[in-house]
mmCIF file of C-alpha atoms in Angstrom:
data_model
loop_
_atom_site.group_PDB
_atom_site.id
_atom_site.type_symbol
_atom_site.label_atom_id
_atom_site.label_comp_id
_atom_site.label_asym_id
_atom_site.label_seq_id
_atom_site.Cartn_x
_atom_site.Cartn_y
_atom_site.Cartn_z
ATOM 1 C CA MET C 1 0.118 0.020 -0.273
ATOM 2 C CA LYS C 2 2.448 1.995 0.921
ATOM 3 C CA ARG C 3 3.445 2.607 -3.100
ATOM 4 C CA TRP C 4 0.410 4.198 -3.497
ATOM 5 C CA LEU C 5 0.866 6.900 -0.559
ATOM 6 C CA MET C 6 3.788 7.159 -2.604
ATOM 7 C CA LEU C 7 1.784 7.687 -5.703
ATOM 8 C CA ALA C 8 -0.460 10.312 -4.268
ATOM 9 C CA LEU C 9 2.137 12.262 -3.274
ATOM 10 C CA GLY C 10 3.568 12.680 -6.367
ATOM 11 C CA VAL C 11 0.330 13.106 -7.985
ATOM 12 C CA ASN C 12 -0.623 16.088 -5.748
ATOM 13 C CA ALA C 13 2.610 18.116 -6.219
ATOM 14 C CA HIS C 14 1.986 17.362 -9.758
ATOM 15 C CA ALA C 15 -1.253 18.822 -9.956
ATOM 16 C CA SER C 16 -0.767 21.630 -7.801
ATOM 17 C CA VAL C 17 2.080 23.115 -9.533
ATOM 18 C CA THR C 18 0.198 22.529 -12.627
ATOM 19 C CA LEU C 19 -2.155 25.312 -11.845
ATOM 20 C CA GLY C 20 0.386 27.750 -12.215
ATOM 21 C CA LEU C 21 2.573 26.524 -14.477
ATOM 22 C CA PHE C 22 0.160 25.372 -17.524
ATOM 23 C CA GLY C 23 -3.364 26.476 -16.082
ATOM 24 C CA LEU C 24 -2.457 30.474 -17.110
ATOM 25 C CA PRO C 25 -4.140 30.113 -20.731
ATOM 26 C CA LEU C 26 -7.285 29.554 -18.916
ATOM 27 C CA VAL C 27 -7.613 33.491 -17.798
ATOM 28 C CA MET C 28 -6.632 34.629 -21.523
ATOM 29 C CA PRO C 29 -8.729 36.953 -21.756
ATOM 30 C CA GLU C 30 -8.165 38.813 -18.380
ATOM 31 C CA ILE C 31 -4.580 38.490 -18.881
ATOM 32 C CA GLN C 32 -5.170 40.491 -22.390
ATOM 33 C CA ARG C 33 -7.038 43.223 -20.447
ATOM 34 C CA HIS C 34 -4.599 42.800 -17.063
ATOM 35 C CA PHE C 35 -1.395 43.632 -20.188
ATOM 36 C CA GLY C 36 -3.014 45.205 -22.838
ATOM 37 C CA VAL C 37 -1.844 43.048 -25.588
ATOM 38 C CA PRO C 38 -2.653 41.249 -28.572
ATOM 39 C CA LEU C 39 -3.288 37.389 -28.419
ATOM 40 C CA PRO C 40 -0.249 36.000 -29.658
ATOM 41 C CA LEU C 41 2.189 37.968 -27.080
ATOM 42 C CA ALA C 42 -0.901 37.188 -24.041
ATOM 43 C CA GLY C 43 -0.421 33.626 -25.487
ATOM 44 C CA ILE C 44 3.241 33.911 -24.889
ATOM 45 C CA ILE C 45 2.772 35.400 -21.123
ATOM 46 C CA ALA C 46 0.514 32.463 -20.005
ATOM 47 C CA ASN C 47 2.707 29.800 -21.615
ATOM 48 C CA ALA C 48 5.827 31.319 -20.146
ATOM 49 C CA PRO C 49 6.599 29.362 -17.242
ATOM 50 C CA ALA C 50 7.248 26.745 -20.164
ATOM 51 C CA ILE C 51 10.927 28.628 -20.869
ATOM 52 C CA GLY C 52 11.935 27.404 -17.437
ATOM 53 C CA ILE C 53 9.982 24.141 -17.868
ATOM 54 C CA LEU C 54 12.344 23.314 -20.897
ATOM 55 C CA SER C 55 15.538 24.680 -19.363
ATOM 56 C CA ALA C 56 16.002 23.043 -16.280
ATOM 57 C CA LEU C 57 13.845 19.216 -16.975
ATOM 58 C CA VAL C 58 17.052 17.228 -17.711
ATOM 59 C CA ALA C 59 18.875 19.443 -14.171
ATOM 60 C CA TRP C 60 15.856 18.040 -12.322
ATOM 61 C CA GLY C 61 16.278 14.332 -13.679
ATOM 62 C CA ALA C 62 19.694 14.624 -12.691
ATOM 63 C CA LEU C 63 19.020 15.039 -9.432
ATOM 64 C CA ALA C 64 16.701 12.535 -9.029
ATOM 65 C CA ASP C 65 18.771 9.599 -10.023
ATOM 66 C CA ARG C 66 21.717 10.909 -7.405
ATOM 67 C CA HIS C 67 18.939 11.728 -5.100
ATOM 68 C CA GLY C 68 15.597 11.232 -5.306
ATOM 69 C CA GLU C 69 12.030 12.228 -5.331
ATOM 70 C CA ARG C 70 11.538 13.997 -1.773
ATOM 71 C CA LEU C 71 14.281 16.140 -2.247
ATOM 72 C CA ILE C 72 13.496 18.060 -5.837
ATOM 73 C CA LEU C 73 9.750 17.996 -5.505
ATOM 74 C CA GLY C 74 10.359 19.543 -1.839
ATOM 75 C CA THR C 75 12.707 21.722 -2.727
ATOM 76 C CA GLY C 76 11.305 22.692 -6.925
ATOM 77 C CA VAL C 77 7.470 23.240 -6.160
ATOM 78 C CA GLY C 78 8.293 25.384 -2.940
ATOM 79 C CA LEU C 79 10.088 27.297 -5.230
ATOM 80 C CA ALA C 80 7.675 28.214 -7.662
ATOM 81 C CA ALA C 81 5.490 28.710 -4.629
ATOM 82 C CA VAL C 82 7.268 31.815 -3.954
ATOM 83 C CA SER C 83 7.965 32.138 -7.713
ATOM 84 C CA PHE C 84 4.320 32.507 -8.019
ATOM 85 C CA ALA C 85 3.392 35.099 -5.043
ATOM 86 C CA ALA C 86 6.108 36.995 -6.386
ATOM 87 C CA VAL C 87 4.675 37.664 -9.438
ATOM 88 C CA ALA C 88 1.122 39.082 -8.652
ATOM 89 C CA PHE C 89 3.351 42.027 -6.946
ATOM 90 C CA VAL C 90 4.782 43.042 -10.349
ATOM 91 C CA SER C 91 2.879 44.377 -13.502
ATOM 92 C CA GLN C 92 5.508 44.977 -16.044
ATOM 93 C CA THR C 93 5.416 42.729 -18.774
ATOM 94 C CA TRP C 94 8.862 41.308 -18.853
ATOM 95 C CA ALA C 95 9.129 41.161 -14.882
ATOM 96 C CA VAL C 96 5.732 39.028 -15.208
ATOM 97 C CA ILE C 97 7.402 36.462 -18.131
ATOM 98 C CA ALA C 98 10.789 36.157 -16.632
ATOM 99 C CA LEU C 99 9.109 35.151 -12.753
ATOM 100 C CA LEU C 100 6.835 32.861 -14.531
ATOM 101 C CA ALA C 101 9.761 31.003 -16.119
ATOM 102 C CA VAL C 102 12.022 30.629 -12.792
ATOM 103 C CA ALA C 103 8.185 29.144 -11.480
ATOM 104 C CA GLY C 104 8.235 26.493 -14.611
ATOM 105 C CA ALA C 105 12.092 25.831 -13.817
ATOM 106 C CA ALA C 106 11.122 25.090 -10.422
ATOM 107 C CA GLY C 107 7.984 23.428 -10.477
ATOM 108 C CA SER C 108 8.847 21.567 -13.735
ATOM 109 C CA ALA C 109 10.663 18.936 -10.602
ATOM 110 C CA ALA C 110 7.369 18.044 -10.332
ATOM 111 C CA MET C 111 7.331 16.811 -13.619
ATOM 112 C CA VAL C 112 10.569 14.283 -13.633
ATOM 113 C CA GLY C 113 9.763 13.413 -9.971
ATOM 114 C CA GLY C 114 6.309 12.097 -10.251
ATOM 115 C CA GLY C 115 7.521 9.998 -12.826
ATOM 116 C CA ARG C 116 10.406 8.624 -11.424
ATOM 117 C CA ILE C 117 7.866 6.893 -8.683
ATOM 118 C CA VAL C 118 5.892 4.831 -10.526
ATOM 119 C CA LEU C 119 9.108 3.530 -12.621
ATOM 120 C CA ARG C 120 11.065 2.801 -8.954
ATOM 121 C CA TRP C 121 8.251 1.344 -6.805
ATOM 122 C CA PHE C 122 5.680 -0.328 -9.415
ATOM 123 C CA GLU C 123 6.355 -3.609 -10.964
ATOM 124 C CA PRO C 124 5.639 -3.156 -14.874
ATOM 125 C CA PRO C 125 1.910 -4.902 -15.546
ATOM 126 C CA GLU C 126 1.271 -2.580 -12.861
ATOM 127 C CA ARG C 127 3.319 0.735 -14.440
ATOM 128 C CA GLY C 128 0.563 1.367 -16.791
ATOM 129 C CA LEU C 129 -1.933 1.870 -14.585
ATOM 130 C CA ALA C 130 0.474 3.542 -12.326
ATOM 131 C CA MET C 131 1.222 6.102 -14.612
ATOM 132 C CA GLY C 132 -2.342 6.497 -16.409
ATOM 133 C CA LEU C 133 -3.003 7.374 -12.612
ATOM 134 C CA ARG C 134 0.408 9.613 -12.305
ATOM 135 C CA GLN C 135 -0.417 11.098 -15.506
ATOM 136 C CA VAL C 136 -3.794 12.691 -14.584
ATOM 137 C CA SER C 137 -2.243 14.417 -12.061
ATOM 138 C CA PHE C 138 -1.602 17.079 -14.986
ATOM 139 C CA THR C 139 -5.799 17.123 -15.930
ATOM 140 C CA LEU C 140 -6.828 17.012 -12.279
ATOM 141 C CA GLY C 141 -4.838 20.292 -11.838
ATOM 142 C CA MET C 142 -6.526 21.275 -15.433
ATOM 143 C CA ALA C 143 -9.624 20.343 -14.528
ATOM 144 C CA ILE C 144 -9.191 22.190 -10.873
ATOM 145 C CA GLY C 145 -8.013 25.341 -12.696
ATOM 146 C CA ALA C 146 -10.517 25.475 -15.135
ATOM 147 C CA PHE C 147 -13.796 25.232 -12.257
ATOM 148 C CA ALA C 148 -11.537 27.724 -10.104
ATOM 149 C CA LEU C 149 -9.029 30.208 -12.034
ATOM 150 C CA PRO C 150 -11.635 31.972 -14.061
ATOM 151 C CA PRO C 151 -13.984 32.526 -11.029
ATOM 152 C CA VAL C 152 -11.051 34.309 -9.104
ATOM 153 C CA ALA C 153 -9.694 35.956 -12.137
ATOM 154 C CA GLY C 154 -13.625 37.824 -12.198
ATOM 155 C CA ALA C 155 -13.144 38.727 -9.315
ATOM 156 C CA TYR C 156 -9.516 39.353 -7.871
ATOM 157 C CA GLY C 157 -7.810 39.539 -11.220
ATOM 158 C CA LEU C 158 -4.519 38.076 -12.290
ATOM 159 C CA PRO C 159 -3.433 38.420 -9.142
ATOM 160 C CA GLY C 160 -5.594 36.453 -7.623
ATOM 161 C CA VAL C 161 -4.831 33.757 -9.749
ATOM 162 C CA LEU C 162 -1.428 34.165 -9.340
ATOM 163 C CA THR C 163 -1.669 33.906 -4.710
ATOM 164 C CA VAL C 164 -4.195 30.989 -5.058
ATOM 165 C CA CYS C 165 -1.226 28.873 -7.791
ATOM 166 C CA ALA C 166 0.891 30.187 -5.316
ATOM 167 C CA ALA C 167 -0.531 28.855 -2.256
ATOM 168 C CA ALA C 168 -1.083 25.308 -3.853
ATOM 169 C CA SER C 169 1.802 24.520 -4.710
ATOM 170 C CA LEU C 170 3.268 25.378 -1.265
ATOM 171 C CA VAL C 171 1.342 22.875 0.485
ATOM 172 C CA ALA C 172 2.113 20.161 -1.621
ATOM 173 C CA ALA C 173 6.103 20.859 -1.454
ATOM 174 C CA VAL C 174 5.487 20.901 2.666
ATOM 175 C CA LEU C 175 3.885 17.381 1.947
ATOM 176 C CA ALA C 176 6.085 15.981 -0.574
ATOM 177 C CA ALA C 177 8.973 17.193 2.002
ATOM 178 C CA LEU C 178 7.630 15.328 4.890
ATOM 179 C CA PHE C 179 6.513 12.104 3.428
ATOM 180 C CA LEU C 180 8.343 10.871 0.350
ATOM 181 C CA SER C 181 10.438 8.252 0.556
ATOM 182 C CA GLU C 182 12.578 5.515 -1.383
ATOM 183 C CA PRO C 183 11.359 2.563 -2.710
ATOM 184 C CA PRO C 184 12.394 -0.744 0.216
ATOM 185 C CA HIS C 185 13.763 -2.732 -2.703
ATOM 186 C CA GLU C 186 15.113 -1.965 -6.429
ATOM 187 C CA ILE C 187 12.068 -2.707 -9.100
ATOM 188 C CA SER C 188 12.901 -4.490 -11.717
ATOM 189 C CA ALA C 189 12.947 -2.606 -15.477
ATOM 190 C CA SER C 190 11.048 -3.880 -18.361
ATOM 191 C CA GLY C 191 13.329 -5.733 -20.688
ATOM 192 C CA ALA C 192 17.485 -5.428 -21.219
ATOM 193 C CA ALA C 193 18.273 -2.219 -20.052
ATOM 194 C CA PRO C 194 21.639 -1.269 -22.238
ATOM 195 C CA ALA C 195 24.902 -0.743 -20.733
ATOM 196 C CA GLY C 196 25.573 2.978 -20.339
ATOM 197 C CA THR C 197 23.525 5.849 -22.307
ATOM 198 C CA PRO C 198 20.185 4.319 -23.298
ATOM 199 C CA TYR C 199 20.346 6.776 -26.689
ATOM 200 C CA ARG C 200 21.928 4.406 -28.208
ATOM 201 C CA GLN C 201 18.264 2.733 -29.281
ATOM 202 C CA PRO C 202 16.567 4.346 -32.040
ATOM 203 C CA ALA C 203 13.092 3.832 -30.751
ATOM 204 C CA LEU C 204 14.012 6.134 -27.833
ATOM 205 C CA TRP C 205 14.090 8.945 -30.158
ATOM 206 C CA ARG C 206 11.562 8.143 -32.161
ATOM 207 C CA VAL C 207 9.247 7.962 -28.582
ATOM 208 C CA HIS C 208 10.702 11.847 -28.317
ATOM 209 C CA ALA C 209 9.985 12.466 -31.395
ATOM 210 C CA THR C 210 6.354 11.523 -31.352
ATOM 211 C CA SER C 211 5.469 13.028 -28.451
ATOM 212 C CA ALA C 212 7.255 15.979 -29.712
ATOM 213 C CA LEU C 213 4.519 16.118 -32.730
ATOM 214 C CA HIS C 214 1.750 15.340 -30.403
ATOM 215 C CA VAL C 215 2.558 18.409 -28.070
ATOM 216 C CA VAL C 216 1.091 20.326 -31.197
ATOM 217 C CA PRO C 217 -2.747 19.619 -31.190
ATOM 218 C CA GLN C 218 -2.701 19.284 -27.326
ATOM 219 C CA ILE C 219 -1.153 23.190 -27.492
ATOM 220 C CA VAL C 220 -3.727 24.670 -29.285
ATOM 221 C CA VAL C 221 -6.345 23.201 -27.600
ATOM 222 C CA SER C 222 -5.311 24.207 -24.109
ATOM 223 C CA THR C 223 -4.412 27.611 -25.125
ATOM 224 C CA TYR C 224 -7.015 29.201 -27.619
ATOM 225 C CA GLY C 225 -9.640 26.796 -26.514
ATOM 226 C CA VAL C 226 -11.217 29.257 -24.062
ATOM 227 C CA THR C 227 -10.442 32.129 -26.304
ATOM 228 C CA CYS C 228 -12.444 30.027 -29.062
ATOM 229 C CA LEU C 229 -15.745 29.595 -27.164
ATOM 230 C CA VAL C 230 -15.411 32.893 -26.105
ATOM 231 C CA ARG C 231 -14.687 35.032 -29.541
ATOM 232 C CA LEU C 232 -15.940 32.920 -32.272
ATOM 233 C CA TYR C 233 -19.070 31.467 -30.123
ATOM 234 C CA GLY C 234 -19.791 34.522 -27.660
ATOM 235 C CA TRP C 235 -19.536 31.853 -24.500
ATOM 236 C CA ASP C 236 -19.369 33.763 -21.441
ATOM 237 C CA SER C 237 -15.566 33.164 -19.676
ATOM 238 C CA VAL C 238 -16.798 30.812 -17.127
ATOM 239 C CA ALA C 239 -18.337 28.772 -19.336
ATOM 240 C CA ALA C 240 -15.775 27.848 -21.622
ATOM 241 C CA GLY C 241 -13.765 27.414 -18.466
ATOM 242 C CA GLN C 242 -16.137 24.921 -16.977
ATOM 243 C CA LEU C 243 -16.377 22.948 -20.394
ATOM 244 C CA PHE C 244 -12.915 22.482 -20.642
ATOM 245 C CA GLY C 245 -13.137 21.517 -16.656
ATOM 246 C CA VAL C 246 -15.221 18.350 -17.705
ATOM 247 C CA ALA C 247 -12.845 17.428 -20.606
ATOM 248 C CA ALA C 248 -9.947 17.690 -18.189
ATOM 249 C CA ILE C 249 -12.076 14.689 -15.749
ATOM 250 C CA GLY C 250 -13.051 13.446 -18.966
ATOM 251 C CA GLY C 251 -9.154 12.694 -20.095
ATOM 252 C CA ALA C 252 -8.220 12.153 -16.744
ATOM 253 C CA ALA C 253 -10.509 8.572 -16.783
ATOM 254 C CA VAL C 254 -9.022 8.193 -20.340
ATOM 255 C CA ARG C 255 -5.309 8.130 -19.594
ATOM 256 C CA ILE C 256 -6.576 5.478 -16.651
ATOM 257 C CA ALA C 257 -7.974 3.445 -18.462
ATOM 258 C CA ALA C 258 -5.554 3.273 -21.514
ATOM 259 C CA GLY C 259 -3.282 2.638 -18.908
ATOM 260 C CA ARG C 260 -4.999 -0.197 -18.291
ATOM 261 C CA TRP C 261 -5.336 -0.969 -21.726
ATOM 262 C CA SER C 262 -1.717 -1.047 -22.213
ATOM 263 C CA ASP C 263 -0.904 -3.207 -18.712
ATOM 264 C CA ARG C 264 -3.653 -6.118 -20.365
ATOM 265 C CA THR C 265 -2.134 -6.555 -23.621
ATOM 266 C CA GLY C 266 1.620 -5.482 -22.595
ATOM 267 C CA LEU C 267 2.674 -2.851 -24.971
ATOM 268 C CA ARG C 268 2.588 0.650 -25.324
ATOM 269 C CA MET C 269 2.681 1.940 -28.563
ATOM 270 C CA ARG C 270 -0.049 -0.005 -30.358
ATOM 271 C CA PRO C 271 -2.486 1.625 -27.864
ATOM 272 C CA LEU C 272 -0.578 4.964 -28.830
ATOM 273 C CA LEU C 273 -0.915 4.659 -32.350
ATOM 274 C CA LEU C 274 -4.746 3.668 -32.218
ATOM 275 C CA ILE C 275 -5.662 6.375 -29.782
ATOM 276 C CA THR C 276 -3.426 8.913 -32.318
ATOM 277 C CA LEU C 277 -6.077 8.019 -34.965
ATOM 278 C CA ALA C 278 -8.868 8.813 -33.066
ATOM 279 C CA THR C 279 -7.268 11.728 -32.244
ATOM 280 C CA MET C 280 -6.940 13.035 -35.472
ATOM 281 C CA GLY C 281 -10.669 11.862 -36.278
ATOM 282 C CA VAL C 282 -11.699 14.895 -33.227
ATOM 283 C CA LEU C 283 -9.551 17.024 -35.119
ATOM 284 C CA VAL C 284 -11.015 17.315 -38.378
ATOM 285 C CA LEU C 285 -14.490 17.243 -36.964
ATOM 286 C CA LEU C 286 -13.255 20.589 -35.283
ATOM 287 C CA ALA C 287 -11.559 22.052 -37.730
ATOM 288 C CA ALA C 288 -14.957 21.355 -39.727
ATOM 289 C CA GLY C 289 -16.986 22.717 -36.696
ATOM 290 C CA THR C 290 -14.992 25.839 -36.186
ATOM 291 C CA LEU C 291 -15.248 26.578 -39.677
ATOM 292 C CA THR C 292 -18.624 26.553 -40.218
ATOM 293 C CA ARG C 293 -19.278 28.384 -36.226
ATOM 294 C CA THR C 294 -21.959 25.014 -35.948
ATOM 295 C CA TRP C 295 -22.262 22.861 -33.026
ATOM 296 C CA LEU C 296 -20.214 20.899 -34.001
ATOM 297 C CA GLY C 297 -17.298 23.474 -32.971
ATOM 298 C CA PRO C 298 -17.837 23.343 -29.192
ATOM 299 C CA VAL C 299 -18.418 19.559 -29.282
ATOM 300 C CA MET C 300 -15.023 18.511 -30.652
ATOM 301 C CA LEU C 301 -13.543 21.049 -28.591
ATOM 302 C CA ALA C 302 -14.085 19.444 -25.480
ATOM 303 C CA LEU C 303 -13.680 15.956 -27.129
ATOM 304 C CA ALA C 304 -10.297 17.049 -28.361
ATOM 305 C CA ALA C 305 -9.050 18.487 -25.226
ATOM 306 C CA ILE C 306 -9.489 14.895 -23.682
ATOM 307 C CA MET C 307 -8.108 12.916 -26.282
ATOM 308 C CA THR C 308 -4.667 15.246 -27.157
ATOM 309 C CA VAL C 309 -3.686 14.431 -23.634
ATOM 310 C CA ALA C 310 -5.066 10.633 -23.854
ATOM 311 C CA GLY C 311 -1.377 8.899 -24.616
ATOM 312 C CA ASN C 312 0.712 11.073 -23.170
ATOM 313 C CA GLY C 313 1.765 9.056 -20.041
ATOM 314 C CA LEU C 314 1.782 5.835 -23.119
ATOM 315 C CA ALA C 315 4.610 7.676 -24.333
ATOM 316 C CA TYR C 316 6.241 8.849 -21.447
ATOM 317 C CA LEU C 317 6.282 5.483 -19.663
ATOM 318 C CA ALA C 318 7.617 3.957 -22.658
ATOM 319 C CA ALA C 319 10.163 6.472 -22.686
ATOM 320 C CA GLY C 320 11.038 5.773 -18.837
ATOM 321 C CA GLU C 321 11.165 1.560 -19.510
ATOM 322 C CA LEU C 322 13.446 2.438 -22.593
ATOM 323 C CA ALA C 323 15.854 4.275 -19.989
ATOM 324 C CA GLY C 324 16.511 1.515 -17.089
ATOM 325 C CA PRO C 325 16.222 2.280 -13.610
ATOM 326 C CA ALA C 326 19.765 4.324 -13.557
ATOM 327 C CA TRP C 327 18.998 6.969 -16.722
ATOM 328 C CA ALA C 328 15.123 7.071 -15.819
ATOM 329 C CA GLY C 329 15.500 10.776 -14.844
ATOM 330 C CA ARG C 330 17.110 12.300 -16.845
ATOM 331 C CA VAL C 331 15.094 10.471 -19.747
ATOM 332 C CA LEU C 332 12.525 11.564 -18.464
ATOM 333 C CA GLY C 333 13.857 15.064 -18.421
ATOM 334 C CA THR C 334 14.976 15.277 -21.474
ATOM 335 C CA HIS C 335 11.109 13.496 -23.373
ATOM 336 C CA ASN C 336 9.872 16.270 -21.079
ATOM 337 C CA THR C 337 11.994 18.841 -22.673
ATOM 338 C CA VAL C 338 11.155 18.096 -26.308
ATOM 339 C CA GLN C 339 7.697 18.315 -25.584
ATOM 340 C CA ASN C 340 8.421 21.607 -23.844
ATOM 341 C CA THR C 341 10.331 23.070 -26.381
ATOM 342 C CA VAL C 342 7.993 21.957 -28.893
ATOM 343 C CA SER C 343 4.847 23.983 -26.561
ATOM 344 C CA LEU C 344 6.768 26.994 -26.643
ATOM 345 C CA ILE C 345 7.536 27.705 -30.279
ATOM 346 C CA ALA C 346 4.678 26.281 -31.216
ATOM 347 C CA THR C 347 2.433 28.404 -28.663
ATOM 348 C CA PRO C 348 2.896 31.636 -30.675
ATOM 349 C CA LEU C 349 3.152 30.242 -34.378
ATOM 350 C CA ALA C 350 -0.345 28.724 -33.779
ATOM 351 C CA GLY C 351 -1.752 32.254 -31.998
ATOM 352 C CA VAL C 352 -0.940 33.946 -35.328
ATOM 353 C CA VAL C 353 -1.773 31.446 -37.625
ATOM 354 C CA ILE C 354 -5.370 31.998 -35.862
ATOM 355 C CA GLU C 355 -5.228 35.416 -35.874
ATOM 356 C CA HIS C 356 -4.667 35.647 -39.418
ATOM 357 C CA ALA C 357 -7.130 33.028 -40.524
ATOM 358 C CA GLY C 358 -8.672 31.875 -37.983
ATOM 359 C CA PHE C 359 -9.207 28.861 -35.303
ATOM 360 C CA TRP C 360 -9.529 26.110 -37.844
ATOM 361 C CA ALA C 361 -6.553 26.695 -39.417
ATOM 362 C CA GLY C 362 -4.881 26.532 -35.592
ATOM 363 C CA PHE C 363 -6.375 23.317 -35.215
ATOM 364 C CA THR C 364 -6.111 22.240 -38.866
ATOM 365 C CA VAL C 365 -1.913 22.534 -37.781
ATOM 366 C CA GLY C 366 -2.577 20.645 -35.108
ATOM 367 C CA LEU C 367 -3.992 17.480 -37.672
ATOM 368 C CA GLY C 368 -0.642 18.178 -39.421
ATOM 369 C CA CYS C 369 1.192 17.291 -36.812
ATOM 370 C CA ALA C 370 -1.006 14.049 -35.559
ATOM 371 C CA LEU C 371 -0.684 13.010 -39.104
ATOM 372 C CA LEU C 372 2.908 13.630 -39.200
ATOM 373 C CA SER C 373 3.854 10.978 -35.955
ATOM 374 C CA LEU C 374 1.999 8.481 -37.330
ATOM 375 C CA PRO C 375 4.757 6.825 -38.940
ATOM 376 C CA VAL C 376 7.168 7.603 -36.151
ATOM 377 C CA ILE C 377 6.016 5.911 -33.373
ATOM 378 C CA PRO C 378 7.949 2.812 -32.922
ATOM 379 C CA LEU C 379 5.682 -0.415 -33.290
ATOM 380 C CA ARG C 380 8.181 -2.913 -34.770
ATOM 381 C CA ALA C 381 11.090 -2.043 -31.957
ATOM 382 C CA GLU C 382 8.734 -2.426 -29.631
ATOM 383 C CA ARG C 383 7.891 -6.138 -30.362
ATOM 384 C CA ALA C 384 11.557 -7.023 -31.451
ATOM 385 C CA ARG C 385 11.575 -5.794 -27.522
ATOM 386 C CA LEU C 386 9.388 -7.618 -25.900
ATOM 387 C CA SER C 387 9.787 -10.683 -28.378
#
């Protein structure tokens, strides 16, 4: 039972810091109003934590490999809380971006540490389910953010939103520092971990590349979805946020189901391929719905918010298993760094596309990246490794 407590602490840390690291796009209209900036710049502000995240993930992974999760989660998430609190008291755009980047660098410790808990406390037959539950931390954080942050923004503005993010992170950091511990024995790896660097395996590079392509539709939907409902369909920002909150709960259920599915089949990439195909179908209908401004747009936007995150845990777990215990922290840090680098680049570019061509065009870009990922998913390598 202790392994489930450790997982719960990791989920809590990641979910809490997610409010500030990834929840700010949910209050994009307030960011535009507060700073008086156009949509692409507001997108950069909302995703500024990604600047710090991509610079620190590998370092946190190396520290986790050496010192364990307790130190990095307590320290990193605690520093993120301090940074969010500091942002609430500044008004210059450049200072907000810089402090949010610092918060991202610190809080990214939870993104690495939570994954290592699964790999170090759980045997392979339970890892898919455990990783699905661990990945719920993101969707749980986004669900809480979707229901809580827009009303807070309406009542207290952006400083109120940042204060809530700081308080949530601080509580999670204290719990992690007090109660996390190391596993009593080393858990077996899945397959034979390579001697030396795991990056001699082409499959690991392909897993990274697959996730890099998948993050584009995810970032387009999560960053600009609320704005799409407000601008294109005339929704209230609170109602739009609540739709994404419900979608985040659905995304959590789908992630858990995908993890359990992968445990039953013993495969990670085959389920990911099928999820990708389903996601592409949703994105086709989403682009069509927003192009014609029909009811199909909001419905498919909710489904897209679910499906674009459904396969994240499978790719993340596959990367960790290919790495082996000694390299897990660094490889998972690299995996998230790749994703956040692409996210940082894609966010303003998607904003420009949407401003000039419409929301349907931004969703079509995401569809194209999902299509490009199909031949990259390492299906044959996985079968060969397990045979």
